[in-house]
Coordinates of C-alpha atoms and ligand atoms in Angstrom, one line a residue:
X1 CA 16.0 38.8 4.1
X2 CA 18.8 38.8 6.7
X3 CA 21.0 36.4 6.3
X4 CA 21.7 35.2 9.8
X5 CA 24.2 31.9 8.7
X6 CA 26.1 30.4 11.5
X7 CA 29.9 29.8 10.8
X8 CA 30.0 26.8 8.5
X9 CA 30.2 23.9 9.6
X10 CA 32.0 20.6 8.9
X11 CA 30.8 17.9 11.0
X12 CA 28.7 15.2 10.4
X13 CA 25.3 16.2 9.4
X14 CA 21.6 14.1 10.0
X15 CA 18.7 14.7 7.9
X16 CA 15.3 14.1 9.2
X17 CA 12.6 14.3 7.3
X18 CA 9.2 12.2 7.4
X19 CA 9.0 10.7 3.8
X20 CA 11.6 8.9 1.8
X21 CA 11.7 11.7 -1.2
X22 CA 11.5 14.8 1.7
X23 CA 15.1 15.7 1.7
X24 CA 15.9 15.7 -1.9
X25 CA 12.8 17.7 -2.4
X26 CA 13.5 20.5 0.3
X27 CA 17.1 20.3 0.4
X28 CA 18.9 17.9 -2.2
X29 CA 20.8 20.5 -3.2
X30 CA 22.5 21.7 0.0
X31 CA 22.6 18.2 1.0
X32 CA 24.6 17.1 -2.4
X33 CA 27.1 20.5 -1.9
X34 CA 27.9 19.4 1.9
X35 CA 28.8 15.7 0.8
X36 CA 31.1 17.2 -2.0
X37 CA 32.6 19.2 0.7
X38 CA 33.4 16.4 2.5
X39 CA 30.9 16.7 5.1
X40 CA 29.5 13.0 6.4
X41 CA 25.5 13.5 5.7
X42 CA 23.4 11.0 7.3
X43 CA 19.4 10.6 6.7
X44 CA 16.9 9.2 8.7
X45 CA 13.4 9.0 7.2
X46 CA 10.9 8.5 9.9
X47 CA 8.1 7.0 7.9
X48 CA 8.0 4.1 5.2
X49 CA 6.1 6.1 2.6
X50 CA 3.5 3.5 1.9
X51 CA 0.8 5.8 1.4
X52 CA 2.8 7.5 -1.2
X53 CA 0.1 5.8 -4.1
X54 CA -2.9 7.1 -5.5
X55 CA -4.0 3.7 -6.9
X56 CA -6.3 1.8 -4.8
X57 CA -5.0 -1.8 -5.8
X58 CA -1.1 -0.5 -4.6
X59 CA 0.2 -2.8 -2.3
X60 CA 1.7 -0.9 0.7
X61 CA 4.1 -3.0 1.7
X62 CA 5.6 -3.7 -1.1
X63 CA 5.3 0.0 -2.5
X64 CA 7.5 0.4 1.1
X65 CA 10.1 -2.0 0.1
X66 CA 9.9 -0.3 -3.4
X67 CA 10.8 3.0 -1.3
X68 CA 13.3 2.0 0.2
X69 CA 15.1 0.9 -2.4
X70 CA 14.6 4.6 -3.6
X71 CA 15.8 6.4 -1.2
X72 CA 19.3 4.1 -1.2
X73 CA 19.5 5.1 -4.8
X74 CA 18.7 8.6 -3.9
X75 CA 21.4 9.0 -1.4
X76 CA 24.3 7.3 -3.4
X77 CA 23.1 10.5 -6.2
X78 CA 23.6 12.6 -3.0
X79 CA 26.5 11.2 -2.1
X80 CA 24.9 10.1 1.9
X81 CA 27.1 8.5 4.1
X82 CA 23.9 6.4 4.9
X83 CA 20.1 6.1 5.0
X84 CA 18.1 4.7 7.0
X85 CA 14.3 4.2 6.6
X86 CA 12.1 3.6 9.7
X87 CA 8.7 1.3 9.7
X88 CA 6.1 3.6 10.8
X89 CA 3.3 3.6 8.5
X90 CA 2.9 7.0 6.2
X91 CA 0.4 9.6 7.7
X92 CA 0.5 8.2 10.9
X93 CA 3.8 9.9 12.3
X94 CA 3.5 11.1 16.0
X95 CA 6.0 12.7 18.2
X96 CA 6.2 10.2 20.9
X97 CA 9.1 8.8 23.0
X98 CA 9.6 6.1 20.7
X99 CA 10.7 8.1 17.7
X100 CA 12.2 10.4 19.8
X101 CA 14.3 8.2 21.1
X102 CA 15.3 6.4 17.4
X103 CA 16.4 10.1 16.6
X104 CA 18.6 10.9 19.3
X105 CA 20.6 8.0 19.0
X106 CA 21.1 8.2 15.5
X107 CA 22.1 11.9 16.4
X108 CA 24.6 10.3 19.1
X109 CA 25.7 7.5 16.6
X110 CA 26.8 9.8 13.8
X111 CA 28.1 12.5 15.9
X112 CA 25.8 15.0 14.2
X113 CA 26.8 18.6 15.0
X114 CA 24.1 20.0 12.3
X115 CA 20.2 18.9 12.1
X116 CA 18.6 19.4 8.9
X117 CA 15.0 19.0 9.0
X118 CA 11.5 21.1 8.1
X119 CA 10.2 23.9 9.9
X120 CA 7.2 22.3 11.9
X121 CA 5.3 25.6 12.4
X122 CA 4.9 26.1 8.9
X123 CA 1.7 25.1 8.4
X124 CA 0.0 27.4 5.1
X125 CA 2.1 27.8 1.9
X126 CA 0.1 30.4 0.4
X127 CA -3.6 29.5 -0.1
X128 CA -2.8 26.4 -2.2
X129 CA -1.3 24.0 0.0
X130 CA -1.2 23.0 3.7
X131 CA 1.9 21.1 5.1
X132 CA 1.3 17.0 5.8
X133 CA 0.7 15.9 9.3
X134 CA 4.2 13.8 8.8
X135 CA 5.7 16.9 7.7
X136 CA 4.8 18.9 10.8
X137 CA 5.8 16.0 13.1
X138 CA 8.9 15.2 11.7
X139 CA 10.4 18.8 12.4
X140 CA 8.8 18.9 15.9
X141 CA 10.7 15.3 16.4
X142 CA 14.0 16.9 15.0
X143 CA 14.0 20.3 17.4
X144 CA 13.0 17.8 20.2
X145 CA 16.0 15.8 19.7
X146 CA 18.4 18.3 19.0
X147 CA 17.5 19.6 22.3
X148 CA 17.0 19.0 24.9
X149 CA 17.3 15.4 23.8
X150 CA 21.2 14.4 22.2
X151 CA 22.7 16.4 24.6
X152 CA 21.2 16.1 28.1
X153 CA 22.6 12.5 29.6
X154 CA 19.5 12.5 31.6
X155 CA 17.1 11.6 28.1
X156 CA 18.2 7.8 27.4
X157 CA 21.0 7.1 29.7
X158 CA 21.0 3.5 28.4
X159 CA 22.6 4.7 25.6
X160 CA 25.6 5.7 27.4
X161 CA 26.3 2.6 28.3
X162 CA 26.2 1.3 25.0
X163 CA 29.2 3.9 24.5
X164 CA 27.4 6.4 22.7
X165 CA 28.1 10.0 24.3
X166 CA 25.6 12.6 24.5
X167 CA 25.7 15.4 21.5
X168 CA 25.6 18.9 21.2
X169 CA 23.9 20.2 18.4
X170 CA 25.7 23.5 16.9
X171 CA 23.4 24.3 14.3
X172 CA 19.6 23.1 13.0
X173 CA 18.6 23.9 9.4
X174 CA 14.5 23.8 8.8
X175 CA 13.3 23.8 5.1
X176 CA 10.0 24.4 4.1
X177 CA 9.7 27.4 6.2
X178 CA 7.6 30.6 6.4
X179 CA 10.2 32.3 7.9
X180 CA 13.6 31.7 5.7
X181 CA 17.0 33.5 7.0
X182 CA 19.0 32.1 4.7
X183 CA 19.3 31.2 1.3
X184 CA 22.0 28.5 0.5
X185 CA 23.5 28.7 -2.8
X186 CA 23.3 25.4 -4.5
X187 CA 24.2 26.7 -8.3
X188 CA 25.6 23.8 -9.6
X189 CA 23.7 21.2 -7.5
X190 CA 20.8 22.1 -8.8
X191 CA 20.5 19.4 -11.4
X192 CA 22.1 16.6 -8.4
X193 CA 19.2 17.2 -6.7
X194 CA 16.8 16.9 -9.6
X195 CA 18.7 13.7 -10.6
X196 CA 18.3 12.4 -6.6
X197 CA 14.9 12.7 -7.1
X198 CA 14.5 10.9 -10.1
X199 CA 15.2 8.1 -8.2
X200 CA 12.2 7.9 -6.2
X201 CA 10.2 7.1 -9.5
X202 CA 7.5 5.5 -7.7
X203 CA 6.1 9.2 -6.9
X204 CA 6.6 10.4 -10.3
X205 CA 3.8 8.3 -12.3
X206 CA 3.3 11.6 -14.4
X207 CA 7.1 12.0 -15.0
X208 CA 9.7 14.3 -13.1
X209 CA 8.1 17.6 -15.1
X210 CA 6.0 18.8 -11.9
X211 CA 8.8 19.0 -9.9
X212 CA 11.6 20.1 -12.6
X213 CA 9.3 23.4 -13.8
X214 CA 8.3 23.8 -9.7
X215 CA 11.7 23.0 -8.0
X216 CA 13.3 25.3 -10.4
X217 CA 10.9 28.2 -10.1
X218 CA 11.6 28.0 -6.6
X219 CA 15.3 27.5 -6.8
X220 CA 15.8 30.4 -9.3
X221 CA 13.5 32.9 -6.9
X222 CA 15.6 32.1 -3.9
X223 CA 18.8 32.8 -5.7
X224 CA 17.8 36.1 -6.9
X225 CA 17.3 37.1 -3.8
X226 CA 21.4 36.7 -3.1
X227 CA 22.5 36.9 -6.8
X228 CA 22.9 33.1 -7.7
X229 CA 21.3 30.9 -10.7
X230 CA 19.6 28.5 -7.6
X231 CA 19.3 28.7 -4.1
X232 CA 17.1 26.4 -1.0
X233 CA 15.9 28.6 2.2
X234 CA 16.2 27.6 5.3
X235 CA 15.3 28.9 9.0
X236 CA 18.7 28.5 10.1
X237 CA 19.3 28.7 13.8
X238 CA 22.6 28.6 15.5
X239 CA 22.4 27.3 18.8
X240 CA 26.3 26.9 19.8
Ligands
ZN1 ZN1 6.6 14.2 2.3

């Protein structure tokens, strides 16, 4: 693997991912390391998770509000500077100028200078699992808004006048990827992220054991490959 990591960054940062446990699962350790650093993380979660319930009698709306809560709880483990949770129903994400639109001006409201989101062309892990439609949306709606969306005063001009500015985007991290070129150590955030993700117990009906004995499989591989206890890849690219 070449490691192809832009210069590290400080600015604010703003997740987008398409359900409310996404981030901690892809990247709640990287995202619990940049808040210690005193980086300001934001999080946008595109849809409400209320499809997240394999039990027919579940109420979605109320397993929404139940989300919510989650992910607040999740992001005060993280140590988030905010989340915010958007309405659109689970599963039925699309990449429209609507959404759009809701991600470039949280992108202009925080100031990001670094996207974190999934890799959107990743759609086969293996032969055991194929990426969720919201998945595959979500990063499409991140790379769109980075650019040419934030930073081109020509995409939401109303905005302006509200006294946002337009935003460069330095840097755009995509987990869940295919094609990783960097490995971020996260030794010693490791258990943060694990403890993040405890929050969200409304997806762990069978207890957190899946995704402790997964998570740190997965953490321990990538951090072999650069000589650390854990590690999350990323598809890094530097666009500044
Ligand atoms: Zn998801």
């Amino acid at each position: 693997m070449t490691d192809d990591t832009p210069t590290p960054r400080t600015g604010p940062v703003l997740g987008v991912f398409a359900h409310p446990d996404d981030a901690e699962i892809a990247a709640g350790g990287t995202l619990a390391k940049w808040c210690a650093a005193g980086r300001e993380v934001h999080l946008l979660v595109l849809t409400n998770g209320d499809r997240g319930s394999g039990d027919p009698a579940r109420d979605r709306a109320e397993l929404a509000a139940t989300r919510l809560v989650e992910t607040q709880a999740a992001g005060e483990v993280l140590g988030l500077a905010s989340e915010q949770v958007m309405g659109i129903p689970d599963g039925e994400l699309e990449n429209t100028q609507v959404v759009r639109e809701a991600v470039i001006r949280r992108i202009r409201e925080v100031r990001a200078e670094t996207v974190l989101s999934v890799d959107p062309t990743a759609w086969f892990f293996e032969n055991r699992y194929y990426n969720h439609t919201d998945h595959r949306r979500a990063g499409e709606i991140a790379l769109d808004a980075a650019f040419p969306g934030a930073g081109n005063p020509h995409f939401f001009p109303e905005h302006l006048g509200e006294g946002l500015d337009v935003r460069e985007i330095h840097d755009i991290w995509l987990g869940w990827t295919n094609e990783p070129n960097h490995a971020e150590d996260v030794s010693g955030w490791f258990e943060r992220k694990l403890a993040a993700l405890a929050e969200h117990a409304s997806q762990l009906a069978e207890g957190i054991r899946f995704f402790e004995e997964f998570l740190t499989e997965e953490a321990v591989a990538a951090g072999k490959k650069i000589g650390v206890e854990h590690a999350e890849e990323f598809r890094v690219l530097d666009l500044s």
